[in-house]
Amino acid sequence: MIRQLRVKTNSRTELVDITQGVQRLVSESGVRSGLCYVYVPHTTSGITINENTDPNVGRDILKELNKIIPFDDNYGHTEGNSAAHIKSTIVGVSKTVLVEDGRLALGTWQALFFCEFDGPRERRVIVKVIEE
């Protein structure tokens, strides 16, 4: 069964912690042991797993991505969002997380983040939970 989360972003680039929403869908699925696939069907966003305790970690990630891939760099793509496409390619649009005892098997400091690279927008995150 495929489920969806809606994510509304407020900035051009932003990391949004979606862990609780994904965990809710895992719990609703009834799967005790298996896999949770998290996928973003957008070409200017991504999914990552990283620390959610210190918000400076997310800020630092975005700061460095924006430094390495600047918004304006004489790109050929005429829509003005080439940097977002490149960031999406580098970060990736999906993650797989193990499910054990009905819970996402994330580490103590880990969380799932939706990565916005071309906001603000309303986005979709597709979640599929598979039983082992």
N, CA and C atoms as an extended XYZ file, in Angstrom:
396
Properties=species:S:1:pos:R:3:atomname:S:1:resname:S:1:resid:I:1 pbc="F F F"
N         0.843       -1.171        0.000 N   MET     1
C         0.000        0.000        0.000 CA  MET     1
C         0.896        1.246        0.000 C   MET     1
N         0.587        2.176       -0.886 N   ILE     2
C         1.322        3.437       -0.974 CA  ILE     2
C         0.532        4.522       -0.260 C   ILE     2
N         1.216        5.272        0.577 N   ARG     3
C         0.617        6.398        1.303 CA  ARG     3
C         1.389        7.654        0.950 C   ARG     3
N         0.811        8.803        1.264 N   GLN     4
C         1.472       10.071        0.965 CA  GLN     4
C         1.448       11.006        2.161 C   GLN     4
N         2.511       11.784        2.253 N   LEU     5
C         2.567       12.903        3.189 CA  LEU     5
C         2.605       14.173        2.359 C   LEU     5
N         2.009       15.218        2.863 N   ARG     6
C         2.097       16.544        2.247 CA  ARG     6
C         3.083       17.363        3.071 C   ARG     6
N         3.966       18.056        2.377 N   VAL     7
C         4.949       18.903        3.041 CA  VAL     7
C         4.848       20.297        2.441 C   VAL     7
N         4.621       21.280        3.297 N   LYS     8
C         4.586       22.669        2.851 CA  LYS     8
C         5.865       23.329        3.333 C   LYS     8
N         6.633       23.865        2.380 N   THR     9
C         7.885       24.527        2.742 CA  THR     9
C         7.706       26.037        2.709 C   THR     9
N         8.591       26.722        3.415 N   ASN    10
C         8.479       28.167        3.574 CA  ASN    10
C         9.669       28.949        3.037 C   ASN    10
N        10.712       28.248        2.602 N   SER    11
C        11.937       28.908        2.159 CA  SER    11
C        12.409       28.323        0.837 C   SER    11
N        13.339       29.024        0.209 N   ARG    12
C        13.910       28.528       -1.045 CA  ARG    12
C        14.614       27.189       -0.822 C   ARG    12
N        15.423       27.126        0.237 N   THR    13
C        16.031       25.856        0.634 CA  THR    13
C        15.685       25.621        2.100 C   THR    13
N        15.394       24.368        2.414 N   GLU    14
C        14.911       24.061        3.765 CA  GLU    14
C        14.957       22.555        3.986 C   GLU    14
N        15.258       22.151        5.211 N   LEU    15
C        15.136       20.751        5.611 CA  LEU    15
C        13.959       20.648        6.561 C   LEU    15
N        13.030       19.752        6.254 N   VAL    16
C        11.829       19.564        7.069 CA  VAL    16
C        11.848       18.153        7.638 C   VAL    16
N        11.833       18.051        8.955 N   ASP    17
C        11.820       16.749        9.624 CA  ASP    17
C        10.454       16.089        9.395 C   ASP    17
N        10.454       14.977        8.695 N   ILE    18
C         9.215       14.252        8.397 CA  ILE    18
C         9.135       12.914        9.130 C   ILE    18
N        10.017       12.711       10.093 N   THR    19
C        10.105       11.420       10.782 CA  THR    19
C         8.780       11.016       11.421 C   THR    19
N         8.143       11.923       12.146 N   GLN    20
C         6.891       11.564       12.835 CA  GLN    20
C         5.792       11.195       11.846 C   GLN    20
N         5.704       11.933       10.738 N   GLY    21
C         4.694       11.617        9.730 CA  GLY    21
C         4.926       10.263        9.097 C   GLY    21
N         6.180        9.947        8.800 N   VAL    22
C         6.501        8.636        8.217 CA  VAL    22
C         6.238        7.542        9.250 C   VAL    22
N         6.624        7.771       10.517 N   GLN    23
C         6.375        6.776       11.560 CA  GLN    23
C         4.883        6.519       11.727 C   GLN    23
N         4.082        7.568       11.630 N   ARG    24
C         2.623        7.394       11.724 CA  ARG    24
C         2.130        6.456       10.623 C   ARG    24
N         2.645        6.624        9.403 N   LEU    25
C         2.228        5.755        8.295 CA  LEU    25
C         2.715        4.322        8.500 C   LEU    25
N         3.902        4.159        9.063 N   VAL    26
C         4.407        2.816        9.389 CA  VAL    26
C         3.484        2.173       10.424 C   VAL    26
N         3.132        2.907       11.464 N   SER    27
C         2.246        2.367       12.507 CA  SER    27
C         0.890        1.985       11.934 C   SER    27
N         0.329        2.854       11.098 N   GLU    28
C        -0.972        2.571       10.476 CA  GLU    28
C        -0.926        1.351        9.569 C   GLU    28
N         0.241        1.052        9.009 N   SER    29
C         0.357       -0.095        8.096 CA  SER    29
C         0.239       -1.425        8.825 C   SER    29
N         0.559       -1.431       10.121 N   GLY    30
C         0.528       -2.668       10.887 CA  GLY    30
C         1.746       -3.546       10.693 C   GLY    30
N         2.696       -3.119        9.883 N   VAL    31
C         3.903       -3.909        9.633 CA  VAL    31
C         4.789       -3.857       10.869 C   VAL    31
N         5.184       -5.019       11.352 N   ARG    32
C         6.050       -5.112       12.540 CA  ARG    32
C         7.520       -5.217       12.149 C   ARG    32
N         7.795       -5.882       11.017 N   SER    33
C         9.170       -6.069       10.568 CA  SER    33
C         9.176       -5.988        9.048 C   SER    33
N        10.003       -5.105        8.514 N   GLY    34
C        10.047       -4.965        7.062 CA  GLY    34
C        10.871       -3.765        6.640 C   GLY    34
N        10.409       -3.134        5.559 N   LEU    35
C        11.110       -1.996        4.979 CA  LEU    35
C        10.150       -0.848        4.748 C   LEU    35
N        10.652        0.356        4.914 N   CYS    36
C         9.883        1.551        4.620 CA  CYS    36
C        10.633        2.331        3.545 C   CYS    36
N         9.993        2.474        2.393 N   TYR    37
C        10.558        3.251        1.293 CA  TYR    37
C         9.965        4.654        1.344 C   TYR    37
N        10.840        5.640        1.296 N   VAL    38
C        10.410        7.036        1.304 CA  VAL    38
C        10.939        7.656        0.019 C   VAL    38
N        10.032        8.213       -0.787 N   TYR    39
C        10.378        8.691       -2.126 CA  TYR    39
C         9.718       10.037       -2.390 C   TYR    39
N        10.456       10.926       -3.034 N   VAL    40
C         9.945       12.243       -3.394 CA  VAL    40
C         9.841       12.320       -4.916 C   VAL    40
N         8.632       12.505       -5.463 N   PRO    41
C         8.458       12.544       -6.917 CA  PRO    41
C         8.649       13.956       -7.499 C   PRO    41
N         9.719       14.616       -7.079 N   HIS    42
C         9.995       15.978       -7.546 CA  HIS    42
C        11.457       16.077       -7.950 C   HIS    42
N        11.746       16.844       -8.982 N   THR    43
C        13.118       16.947       -9.492 CA  THR    43
C        13.938       18.043       -8.827 C   THR    43
N        13.335       18.786       -7.905 N   THR    44
C        14.069       19.853       -7.222 CA  THR    44
C        13.978       19.725       -5.703 C   THR    44
N        13.874       18.496       -5.234 N   SER    45
C        13.847       18.231       -3.797 CA  SER    45
C        14.535       16.896       -3.548 C   SER    45
N        14.629       16.503       -2.288 N   GLY    46
C        15.293       15.250       -1.965 CA  GLY    46
C        14.892       14.741       -0.603 C   GLY    46
N        15.521       13.638       -0.211 N   ILE    47
C        15.320       13.007        1.093 CA  ILE    47
C        16.699       12.679        1.657 C   ILE    47
N        16.892       12.971        2.929 N   THR    48
C        18.137       12.582        3.582 CA  THR    48
C        17.853       12.129        5.004 C   THR    48
N        18.811       11.451        5.586 N   ILE    49
C        18.775       11.060        6.989 CA  ILE    49
C        19.952       11.734        7.657 C   ILE    49
N        19.661       12.456        8.756 N   ASN    50
C        20.733       13.104        9.483 CA  ASN    50
C        20.259       13.467       10.878 C   ASN    50
N        21.087       14.195       11.609 N   GLU    51
C        20.783       14.551       12.991 CA  GLU    51
C        19.639       15.555       13.074 C   GLU    51
N        18.743       15.330       14.047 N   ASN    52
C        17.631       16.258       14.236 CA  ASN    52
C        17.670       16.967       15.589 C   ASN    52
N        18.705       16.741       16.372 N   THR    53
C        18.773       17.341       17.700 CA  THR    53
C        19.267       18.785       17.650 C   THR    53
N        20.303       19.035       16.881 N   ASP    54
C        20.872       20.376       16.758 CA  ASP    54
C        20.470       20.960       15.407 C   ASP    54
N        19.633       21.983       15.380 N   PRO    55
C        19.194       22.568       14.106 CA  PRO    55
C        20.330       23.167       13.285 C   PRO    55
N        21.483       23.404       13.925 N   ASN    56
C        22.629       23.920       13.181 CA  ASN    56
C        23.153       22.914       12.165 C   ASN    56
N        22.935       21.630       12.403 N   VAL    57
C        23.383       20.611       11.446 CA  VAL    57
C        22.677       20.829       10.106 C   VAL    57
N        21.366       20.965       10.131 N   GLY    58
C        20.613       21.205        8.896 CA  GLY    58
C        21.002       22.513        8.238 C   GLY    58
N        21.183       23.546        9.037 N   ARG    59
C        21.613       24.840        8.486 CA  ARG    59
C        22.981       24.719        7.825 C   ARG    59
N        23.884       23.978        8.470 N   ASP    60
C        25.217       23.786        7.902 CA  ASP    60
C        25.173       22.995        6.596 C   ASP    60
N        24.316       21.980        6.548 N   ILE    61
C        24.175       21.199        5.314 CA  ILE    61
C        23.714       22.102        4.183 C   ILE    61
N        22.677       22.884        4.418 N   LEU    62
C        22.172       23.788        3.376 CA  LEU    62
C        23.198       24.858        3.011 C   LEU    62
N        23.884       25.390        3.999 N   LYS    63
C        24.913       26.404        3.748 CA  LYS    63
C        25.985       25.869        2.800 C   LYS    63
N        26.449       24.666        3.060 N   GLU    64
C        27.508       24.092        2.221 CA  GLU    64
C        26.995       23.701        0.839 C   GLU    64
N        25.780       23.140        0.775 N   LEU    65
C        25.210       22.828       -0.538 CA  LEU    65
C        25.049       24.093       -1.370 C   LEU    65
N        24.580       25.177       -0.728 N   ASN    66
C        24.405       26.439       -1.448 CA  ASN    66
C        25.740       27.051       -1.858 C   ASN    66
N        26.779       26.779       -1.078 N   LYS    67
C        28.111       27.278       -1.418 CA  LYS    67
C        28.689       26.498       -2.614 C   LYS    67
N        28.540       25.181       -2.560 N   ILE    68
C        29.081       24.318       -3.621 CA  ILE    68
C        28.285       24.474       -4.914 C   ILE    68
N        26.963       24.617       -4.775 N   ILE    69
C        26.065       24.728       -5.928 CA  ILE    69
C        25.292       26.033       -5.782 C   ILE    69
N        25.873       27.136       -6.250 N   PRO    70
C        25.221       28.444       -6.073 CA  PRO    70
C        23.940       28.557       -6.901 C   PRO    70
N        23.024       29.421       -6.425 N   PHE    71
C        21.760       29.622       -7.128 CA  PHE    71
C        21.979       30.174       -8.527 C   PHE    71
N        22.895       31.108       -8.663 N   ASP    72
C        23.175       31.730       -9.962 CA  ASP    72
C        24.609       31.413      -10.361 C   ASP    72
N        24.757       30.640      -11.432 N   ASP    73
C        26.097       30.268      -11.896 CA  ASP    73
C        26.120       30.139      -13.415 C   ASP    73
N        25.361       31.005      -14.075 N   ASN    74
C        25.324       31.025      -15.542 CA  ASN    74
C        24.882       29.673      -16.113 C   ASN    74
N        23.853       29.081      -15.496 N   TYR    75
C        23.321       27.798      -15.945 CA  TYR    75
C        22.570       27.958      -17.267 C   TYR    75
N        22.489       26.903      -18.032 N   GLY    76
C        21.780       26.924      -19.296 CA  GLY    76
C        20.282       26.729      -19.173 C   GLY    76
N        19.846       26.086      -18.118 N   HIS    77
C        18.416       25.825      -17.892 CA  HIS    77
C        17.708       27.154      -17.646 C   HIS    77
N        16.707       27.464      -18.443 N   THR    78
C        16.114       28.804      -18.428 CA  THR    78
C        15.104       29.044      -17.313 C   THR    78
N        14.690       28.027      -16.577 N   GLU    79
C        13.710       28.225      -15.503 CA  GLU    79
C        14.313       28.885      -14.262 C   GLU    79
N        15.623       28.947      -14.171 N   GLY    80
C        16.264       29.578      -13.033 CA  GLY    80
C        16.404       28.701      -11.800 C   GLY    80
N        16.195       27.398      -11.947 N   ASN    81
C        16.307       26.505      -10.791 CA  ASN    81
C        17.272       25.344      -11.025 C   ASN    81
N        18.274       25.574      -11.860 N   SER    82
C        19.262       24.518      -12.121 CA  SER    82
C        19.952       24.052      -10.851 C   SER    82
N        20.278       24.993       -9.959 N   ALA    83
C        20.936       24.609       -8.714 CA  ALA    83
C        20.085       23.594       -7.944 C   ALA    83
N        18.772       23.774       -7.941 N   ALA    84
C        17.874       22.845       -7.242 CA  ALA    84
C        17.905       21.460       -7.877 C   ALA    84
N        17.941       21.401       -9.195 N   HIS    85
C        18.031       20.109       -9.886 CA  HIS    85
C        19.339       19.392       -9.533 C   HIS    85
N        20.426       20.135       -9.487 N   ILE    86
C        21.734       19.550       -9.173 CA  ILE    86
C        21.757       19.044       -7.736 C   ILE    86
N        21.247       19.845       -6.799 N   LYS    87
C        21.203       19.431       -5.388 CA  LYS    87
C        20.357       18.177       -5.214 C   LYS    87
N        19.237       18.098       -5.916 N   SER    88
C        18.375       16.921       -5.847 CA  SER    88
C        19.121       15.673       -6.325 C   SER    88
N        19.879       15.833       -7.396 N   THR    89
C        20.646       14.705       -7.930 CA  THR    89
C        21.700       14.240       -6.937 C   THR    89
N        22.365       15.174       -6.301 N   ILE    90
C        23.427       14.821       -5.351 CA  ILE    90
C        22.853       14.196       -4.078 C   ILE    90
N        21.817       14.784       -3.513 N   VAL    91
C        21.230       14.284       -2.265 CA  VAL    91
C        20.443       12.996       -2.506 C   VAL    91
N        19.703       12.942       -3.602 N   GLY    92
C        18.884       11.781       -3.918 CA  GLY    92
C        17.433       11.987       -3.509 C   GLY    92
N        16.554       11.226       -4.142 N   VAL    93
C        15.110       11.408       -3.938 CA  VAL    93
C        14.453       10.263       -3.165 C   VAL    93
N        15.255        9.360       -2.608 N   SER    94
C        14.644        8.259       -1.850 CA  SER    94
C        15.589        7.734       -0.777 C   SER    94
N        14.969        7.123        0.223 N   LYS    95
C        15.689        6.423        1.289 CA  LYS    95
C        14.884        5.192        1.655 C   LYS    95
N        15.576        4.162        2.102 N   THR    96
C        14.948        2.963        2.631 CA  THR    96
C        15.363        2.839        4.087 C   THR    96
N        14.378        2.636        4.961 N   VAL    97
C        14.650        2.497        6.392 CA  VAL    97
C        14.070        1.165        6.854 C   VAL    97
N        14.827        0.440        7.641 N   LEU    98
C        14.332       -0.805        8.215 CA  LEU    98
C        13.219       -0.508        9.205 C   LEU    98
N        12.263       -1.431        9.287 N   VAL    99
C        11.190       -1.350       10.273 CA  VAL    99
C        11.338       -2.557       11.192 C   VAL    99
N        11.427       -2.307       12.478 N   GLU   100
C        11.548       -3.379       13.457 CA  GLU   100
C        10.642       -3.059       14.633 C   GLU   100
N         9.857       -4.049       15.049 N   ASP   101
C         8.878       -3.867       16.137 CA  ASP   101
C         7.925       -2.707       15.836 C   ASP   101
N         7.587       -2.533       14.565 N   GLY   102
C         6.633       -1.506       14.167 CA  GLY   102
C         7.184       -0.092       14.179 C   GLY   102
N         8.501        0.055       14.332 N   ARG   103
C         9.129        1.371       14.427 CA  ARG   103
C        10.229        1.512       13.362 C   ARG   103
N        10.414        2.727       12.897 N   LEU   104
C        11.551        3.002       12.022 CA  LEU   104
C        12.832        2.730       12.799 C   LEU   104
N        13.739        1.983       12.222 N   ALA   105
C        14.983        1.610       12.900 CA  ALA   105
C        16.056        2.671       12.648 C   ALA   105
N        15.785        3.878       13.130 N   LEU   106
C        16.742        4.978       13.003 CA  LEU   106
C        17.624        5.023       14.239 C   LEU   106
N        18.820        5.568       14.070 N   GLY   107
C        19.726        5.736       15.196 CA  GLY   107
C        19.220        6.811       16.148 C   GLY   107
N        19.829        6.878       17.309 N   THR   108
C        19.420        7.801       18.366 CA  THR   108
C        19.280        9.235       17.881 C   THR   108
N        20.195        9.706       17.073 N   TRP   109
C        20.202       11.102       16.648 CA  TRP   109
C        19.663       11.276       15.239 C   TRP   109
N        19.201       10.210       14.606 N   GLN   110
C        18.786       10.285       13.212 CA  GLN   110
C        17.319       10.652       13.027 C   GLN   110
N        17.060       11.342       11.912 N   ALA   111
C        15.705       11.681       11.497 CA  ALA   111
C        15.666       11.704        9.976 C   ALA   111
N        14.468       11.553        9.438 N   LEU   112
C        14.240       11.678        7.995 CA  LEU   112
C        13.904       13.129        7.679 C   LEU   112
N        14.557       13.675        6.684 N   PHE   113
C        14.312       15.058        6.293 CA  PHE   113
C        13.904       15.151        4.829 C   PHE   113
N        12.841       15.903        4.586 N   PHE   114
C        12.506       16.338        3.240 CA  PHE   114
C        13.408       17.529        2.955 C   PHE   114
N        14.067       17.525        1.806 N   CYS   115
C        14.989       18.593        1.431 CA  CYS   115
C        14.364       19.438        0.325 C   CYS   115
N        14.068       20.669        0.644 N   GLU   116
C        13.517       21.614       -0.337 CA  GLU   116
C        14.663       22.415       -0.935 C   GLU   116
N        14.735       22.409       -2.263 N   PHE   117
C        15.778       23.159       -2.956 CA  PHE   117
C        15.213       24.202       -3.916 C   PHE   117
N        13.875       24.291       -4.020 N   ASP   118
C        13.245       25.213       -4.967 CA  ASP   118
C        11.910       25.712       -4.425 C   ASP   118
N        11.932       26.151       -3.175 N   GLY   119
C        10.688       26.550       -2.536 CA  GLY   119
C        10.476       28.042       -2.567 C   GLY   119
N         9.465       28.454       -1.818 N   PRO   120
C         8.529       27.613       -1.054 CA  PRO   120
C         7.499       26.953       -1.964 C   PRO   120
N         7.075       25.762       -1.569 N   ARG   121
C         6.107       24.975       -2.342 CA  ARG   121
C         5.343       24.030       -1.424 C   ARG   121
N         4.308       23.416       -1.997 N   GLU   122
C         3.668       22.281       -1.346 CA  GLU   122
C         4.112       21.045       -2.101 C   GLU   122
N         4.617       20.070       -1.375 N   ARG   123
C         5.218       18.873       -1.982 CA  ARG   123
C         4.549       17.604       -1.477 C   ARG   123
N         4.842       16.514       -2.177 N   ARG   124
C         4.371       15.176       -1.780 CA  ARG   124
C         5.554       14.302       -1.442 C   ARG   124
N         5.374       13.456       -0.455 N   VAL   125
C         6.347       12.412       -0.122 CA  VAL   125
C         5.567       11.105       -0.174 C   VAL   125
N         6.052       10.171       -0.946 N   ILE   126
C         5.398        8.873       -1.096 CA  ILE   126
C         6.090        7.869       -0.177 C   ILE   126
N         5.291        7.112        0.577 N   VAL   127
C         5.797        6.148        1.534 CA  VAL   127
C         5.160        4.791        1.248 C   VAL   127
N         6.016        3.764        1.174 N   LYS   128
C         5.526        2.393        0.986 CA  LYS   128
C         6.173        1.532        2.049 C   LYS   128
N         5.354        0.817        2.810 N   VAL   129
C         5.867       -0.063        3.865 CA  VAL   129
C         5.639       -1.494        3.420 C   VAL   129
N         6.702       -2.272        3.432 N   ILE   130
C         6.670       -3.660        2.964 CA  ILE   130
C         6.942       -4.588        4.146 C   ILE   130
N         6.104       -5.601        4.318 N   GLU   131
C         6.327       -6.574        5.388 CA  GLU   131
C         7.366       -7.584        4.963 C   GLU   131
N         8.185       -7.967        5.912 N   GLU   132
C         9.249       -8.944        5.680 CA  GLU   132
C         8.675      -10.337        5.492 C   GLU   132
